[in-house]
Amino acid sequence: PPHPAALFVTNELGADMGTVIVAGLAVGLLASLVGGPLFLKVLGERLPFKTVPEAFSDMEIRQEKDLPSLGATLFTVLLPIVLMLIKT
């Protein structure tokens, strides 16, 4: 769900919540598609990728069958957004 400050500003400006959410998703997606690869290209060599600390090396890795399905995960994440878009 959106941050309370963003909701406050949206209400004060009289903007439609659905339009603001869709515009925010579009801008965020575009920024991540352009900025992500650009960030790695510029700073990728200088980023320190660390190994797993020894204290965590003996942890069991969860089996994929024990994890929630993609559908359940997407449903949980997208449900609040869909409900807000339906309301507008």
Tab-separated table of N, CA and C in Angstrom:
chain	number	residue	atom	x	y	z
A	1	PRO	N	0.823	-1.207	0.000
A	1	PRO	CA	0.000	0.000	0.000
A	1	PRO	C	0.858	1.259	0.000
A	2	PRO	N	0.340	2.328	-0.523
A	2	PRO	CA	1.108	3.569	-0.570
A	2	PRO	C	1.430	4.098	0.824
A	3	HIS	N	2.452	4.885	0.869
A	3	HIS	CA	2.890	5.506	2.126
A	3	HIS	C	1.858	6.558	2.541
A	4	PRO	N	1.626	6.728	3.847
A	4	PRO	CA	0.633	7.717	4.302
A	4	PRO	C	0.912	9.135	3.812
A	5	ALA	N	2.179	9.504	3.703
A	5	ALA	CA	2.495	10.853	3.224
A	5	ALA	C	2.050	11.031	1.770
A	6	ALA	N	2.275	10.003	0.958
A	6	ALA	CA	1.844	10.081	-0.442
A	6	ALA	C	0.324	10.136	-0.544
A	7	LEU	N	-0.357	9.391	0.308
A	7	LEU	CA	-1.824	9.448	0.324
A	7	LEU	C	-2.318	10.829	0.722
A	8	PHE	N	-1.672	11.430	1.704
A	8	PHE	CA	-2.058	12.764	2.156
A	8	PHE	C	-1.899	13.781	1.028
A	9	VAL	N	-0.745	13.758	0.359
A	9	VAL	CA	-0.491	14.715	-0.723
A	9	VAL	C	-1.478	14.496	-1.865
A	10	THR	N	-1.744	13.228	-2.193
A	10	THR	CA	-2.700	12.930	-3.260
A	10	THR	C	-4.081	13.478	-2.934
A	11	ASN	N	-4.522	13.287	-1.703
A	11	ASN	CA	-5.832	13.806	-1.293
A	11	ASN	C	-5.857	15.329	-1.269
A	12	GLU	N	-4.787	15.949	-0.785
A	12	GLU	CA	-4.733	17.413	-0.720
A	12	GLU	C	-4.752	18.040	-2.105
A	13	LEU	N	-4.118	17.383	-3.069
A	13	LEU	CA	-4.098	17.919	-4.429
A	13	LEU	C	-5.362	17.566	-5.209
A	14	GLY	N	-6.179	16.688	-4.651
A	14	GLY	CA	-7.411	16.304	-5.327
A	14	GLY	C	-7.193	15.360	-6.493
A	15	ALA	N	-6.074	14.661	-6.500
A	15	ALA	CA	-5.779	13.738	-7.597
A	15	ALA	C	-6.512	12.417	-7.385
A	16	ASP	N	-6.729	11.698	-8.464
A	16	ASP	CA	-7.367	10.389	-8.404
A	16	ASP	C	-6.333	9.356	-7.962
A	17	MET	N	-6.650	8.586	-6.917
A	17	MET	CA	-5.707	7.628	-6.354
A	17	MET	C	-5.291	6.574	-7.376
A	18	GLY	N	-6.227	6.072	-8.165
A	18	GLY	CA	-5.908	5.061	-9.172
A	18	GLY	C	-4.935	5.571	-10.209
A	19	THR	N	-5.153	6.795	-10.675
A	19	THR	CA	-4.250	7.392	-11.657
A	19	THR	C	-2.858	7.573	-11.080
A	20	VAL	N	-2.782	8.011	-9.835
A	20	VAL	CA	-1.480	8.212	-9.187
A	20	VAL	C	-0.750	6.879	-9.036
A	21	ILE	N	-1.468	5.816	-8.658
A	21	ILE	CA	-0.838	4.507	-8.496
A	21	ILE	C	-0.327	3.984	-9.835
A	22	VAL	N	-1.146	4.069	-10.874
A	22	VAL	CA	-0.735	3.583	-12.193
A	22	VAL	C	0.448	4.387	-12.719
A	23	ALA	N	0.416	5.709	-12.564
A	23	ALA	CA	1.538	6.538	-13.016
A	23	ALA	C	2.798	6.206	-12.223
A	24	GLY	N	2.659	6.001	-10.915
A	24	GLY	CA	3.815	5.651	-10.089
A	24	GLY	C	4.411	4.312	-10.473
A	25	LEU	N	3.551	3.327	-10.764
A	25	LEU	CA	4.050	2.024	-11.201
A	25	LEU	C	4.779	2.134	-12.537
A	26	ALA	N	4.236	2.922	-13.459
A	26	ALA	CA	4.869	3.084	-14.767
A	26	ALA	C	6.226	3.765	-14.643
A	27	VAL	N	6.288	4.835	-13.873
A	27	VAL	CA	7.554	5.555	-13.696
A	27	VAL	C	8.567	4.677	-12.969
A	28	GLY	N	8.130	3.963	-11.934
A	28	GLY	CA	9.034	3.091	-11.185
A	28	GLY	C	9.577	1.956	-12.033
A	29	LEU	N	8.718	1.352	-12.861
A	29	LEU	CA	9.161	0.273	-13.731
A	29	LEU	C	10.173	0.776	-14.753
A	30	LEU	N	9.884	1.900	-15.373
A	30	LEU	CA	10.809	2.475	-16.348
A	30	LEU	C	12.146	2.830	-15.698
A	31	ALA	N	12.093	3.440	-14.518
A	31	ALA	CA	13.324	3.818	-13.823
A	31	ALA	C	14.158	2.599	-13.457
A	32	SER	N	13.512	1.516	-13.044
A	32	SER	CA	14.274	0.323	-12.675
A	32	SER	C	14.843	-0.385	-13.900
A	33	LEU	N	14.104	-0.365	-15.009
A	33	LEU	CA	14.610	-1.002	-16.223
A	33	LEU	C	15.797	-0.250	-16.812
A	34	VAL	N	15.806	1.063	-16.679
A	34	VAL	CA	16.920	1.865	-17.190
A	34	VAL	C	18.029	1.976	-16.151
A	35	GLY	N	17.661	2.288	-14.915
A	35	GLY	CA	18.652	2.552	-13.879
A	35	GLY	C	19.373	1.331	-13.362
A	36	GLY	N	18.698	0.182	-13.298
A	36	GLY	CA	19.328	-1.032	-12.777
A	36	GLY	C	20.541	-1.458	-13.580
A	37	PRO	N	20.378	-1.714	-14.881
A	37	PRO	CA	21.539	-2.093	-15.685
A	37	PRO	C	22.598	-0.992	-15.757
A	38	LEU	N	22.160	0.262	-15.791
A	38	LEU	CA	23.119	1.367	-15.825
A	38	LEU	C	23.938	1.415	-14.537
A	39	PHE	N	23.281	1.218	-13.402
A	39	PHE	CA	23.974	1.200	-12.115
A	39	PHE	C	25.021	0.092	-12.081
A	40	LEU	N	24.658	-1.102	-12.525
A	40	LEU	CA	25.611	-2.205	-12.519
A	40	LEU	C	26.752	-1.980	-13.498
A	41	LYS	N	26.458	-1.346	-14.621
A	41	LYS	CA	27.512	-1.093	-15.599
A	41	LYS	C	28.520	-0.085	-15.060
A	42	VAL	N	28.038	0.949	-14.380
A	42	VAL	CA	28.920	1.997	-13.871
A	42	VAL	C	29.636	1.554	-12.600
A	43	LEU	N	28.902	0.957	-11.667
A	43	LEU	CA	29.479	0.639	-10.361
A	43	LEU	C	29.651	-0.852	-10.097
A	44	GLY	N	29.318	-1.699	-11.043
A	44	GLY	CA	29.345	-3.138	-10.822
A	44	GLY	C	30.690	-3.676	-10.384
A	45	GLU	N	31.759	-3.177	-10.957
A	45	GLU	CA	33.095	-3.672	-10.608
A	45	GLU	C	33.536	-3.209	-9.233
A	46	ARG	N	33.001	-2.107	-8.766
A	46	ARG	CA	33.421	-1.554	-7.471
A	46	ARG	C	32.579	-2.035	-6.299
A	47	LEU	N	31.508	-2.775	-6.573
A	47	LEU	CA	30.651	-3.261	-5.492
A	47	LEU	C	31.286	-4.479	-4.824
A	48	PRO	N	31.426	-4.431	-3.505
A	48	PRO	CA	32.021	-5.589	-2.822
A	48	PRO	C	30.973	-6.681	-2.581
A	49	PHE	N	31.054	-7.748	-3.343
A	49	PHE	CA	30.152	-8.874	-3.122
A	49	PHE	C	30.779	-9.764	-2.070
A	50	LYS	N	30.086	-9.902	-0.959
A	50	LYS	CA	30.637	-10.639	0.170
A	50	LYS	C	30.170	-12.089	0.141
A	51	THR	N	30.998	-12.944	0.715
A	51	THR	CA	30.618	-14.344	0.833
A	51	THR	C	29.708	-14.522	2.047
A	52	VAL	N	29.095	-15.663	2.139
A	52	VAL	CA	28.205	-15.963	3.261
A	52	VAL	C	29.051	-16.133	4.524
A	53	PRO	N	28.699	-15.441	5.616
A	53	PRO	CA	29.456	-15.611	6.861
A	53	PRO	C	29.403	-17.060	7.341
A	54	GLU	N	30.469	-17.489	7.992
A	54	GLU	CA	30.548	-18.878	8.438
A	54	GLU	C	29.430	-19.255	9.398
A	55	ALA	N	28.943	-18.301	10.171
A	55	ALA	CA	27.863	-18.591	11.114
A	55	ALA	C	26.590	-19.043	10.395
A	56	PHE	N	26.435	-18.633	9.147
A	56	PHE	CA	25.240	-18.991	8.386
A	56	PHE	C	25.496	-20.087	7.356
A	57	SER	N	26.711	-20.568	7.252
A	57	SER	CA	27.041	-21.533	6.203
A	57	SER	C	26.401	-22.899	6.421
A	58	ASP	N	26.019	-23.220	7.661
A	58	ASP	CA	25.428	-24.531	7.921
A	58	ASP	C	23.895	-24.520	7.871
A	59	MET	N	23.310	-23.403	7.477
A	59	MET	CA	21.847	-23.319	7.403
A	59	MET	C	21.329	-24.156	6.241
A	60	GLU	N	20.185	-24.769	6.465
A	60	GLU	CA	19.566	-25.552	5.405
A	60	GLU	C	18.874	-24.631	4.408
A	61	ILE	N	18.994	-24.975	3.159
A	61	ILE	CA	18.310	-24.222	2.111
A	61	ILE	C	16.914	-24.812	1.964
A	62	ARG	N	15.916	-23.958	1.935
A	62	ARG	CA	14.540	-24.441	1.791
A	62	ARG	C	14.349	-25.075	0.423
A	63	GLN	N	13.609	-26.132	0.430
A	63	GLN	CA	13.271	-26.779	-0.829
A	63	GLN	C	12.195	-25.952	-1.525
A	64	GLU	N	12.231	-25.956	-2.831
A	64	GLU	CA	11.285	-25.137	-3.587
A	64	GLU	C	9.837	-25.547	-3.322
A	65	LYS	N	9.601	-26.815	-3.039
A	65	LYS	CA	8.230	-27.279	-2.783
A	65	LYS	C	7.678	-26.739	-1.469
A	66	ASP	N	8.553	-26.290	-0.559
A	66	ASP	CA	8.115	-25.738	0.721
A	66	ASP	C	7.800	-24.246	0.648
A	67	LEU	N	8.191	-23.594	-0.441
A	67	LEU	CA	7.965	-22.159	-0.595
A	67	LEU	C	6.559	-21.904	-1.130
A	68	PRO	N	5.997	-20.715	-0.857
A	68	PRO	CA	4.681	-20.396	-1.431
A	68	PRO	C	4.769	-20.297	-2.952
A	69	SER	N	3.682	-20.585	-3.605
A	69	SER	CA	3.670	-20.528	-5.066
A	69	SER	C	3.767	-19.078	-5.541
A	70	LEU	N	4.123	-18.916	-6.803
A	70	LEU	CA	4.209	-17.577	-7.383
A	70	LEU	C	2.845	-16.899	-7.352
A	71	GLY	N	1.802	-17.646	-7.633
A	71	GLY	CA	0.454	-17.078	-7.616
A	71	GLY	C	0.058	-16.560	-6.245
A	72	ALA	N	0.364	-17.340	-5.198
A	72	ALA	CA	0.035	-16.908	-3.833
A	72	ALA	C	0.827	-15.667	-3.448
A	73	THR	N	2.079	-15.617	-3.858
A	73	THR	CA	2.914	-14.459	-3.545
A	73	THR	C	2.413	-13.213	-4.262
A	74	LEU	N	2.131	-13.331	-5.559
A	74	LEU	CA	1.630	-12.180	-6.313
A	74	LEU	C	0.272	-11.727	-5.796
A	75	PHE	N	-0.584	-12.676	-5.431
A	75	PHE	CA	-1.894	-12.333	-4.883
A	75	PHE	C	-1.741	-11.495	-3.619
A	76	THR	N	-0.845	-11.910	-2.735
A	76	THR	CA	-0.648	-11.198	-1.473
A	76	THR	C	-0.100	-9.796	-1.693
A	77	VAL	N	0.804	-9.653	-2.639
A	77	VAL	CA	1.428	-8.352	-2.883
A	77	VAL	C	0.483	-7.421	-3.641
A	78	LEU	N	-0.223	-7.953	-4.617
A	78	LEU	CA	-1.026	-7.101	-5.499
A	78	LEU	C	-2.450	-6.845	-5.008
A	79	LEU	N	-2.942	-7.627	-4.056
A	79	LEU	CA	-4.317	-7.452	-3.591
A	79	LEU	C	-4.611	-6.038	-3.090
A	80	PRO	N	-3.781	-5.440	-2.226
A	80	PRO	CA	-4.097	-4.073	-1.777
A	80	PRO	C	-4.139	-3.067	-2.928
A	81	ILE	N	-3.244	-3.217	-3.881
A	81	ILE	CA	-3.208	-2.286	-5.015
A	81	ILE	C	-4.463	-2.455	-5.867
A	82	VAL	N	-4.846	-3.690	-6.135
A	82	VAL	CA	-6.046	-3.948	-6.936
A	82	VAL	C	-7.288	-3.401	-6.236
A	83	LEU	N	-7.388	-3.594	-4.935
A	83	LEU	CA	-8.543	-3.079	-4.197
A	83	LEU	C	-8.604	-1.552	-4.245
A	84	MET	N	-7.448	-0.887	-4.153
A	84	MET	CA	-7.438	0.580	-4.241
A	84	MET	C	-7.816	1.047	-5.638
A	85	LEU	N	-7.365	0.309	-6.666
A	85	LEU	CA	-7.716	0.690	-8.032
A	85	LEU	C	-9.201	0.467	-8.301
A	86	ILE	N	-9.784	-0.570	-7.717
A	86	ILE	CA	-11.218	-0.820	-7.890
A	86	ILE	C	-12.032	0.288	-7.237
A	87	LYS	N	-11.548	0.778	-6.107
A	87	LYS	CA	-12.267	1.823	-5.373
A	87	LYS	C	-12.338	3.124	-6.166
A	88	THR	N	-11.345	3.405	-6.992
A	88	THR	CA	-11.313	4.686	-7.707
A	88	THR	C	-12.079	4.624	-9.000
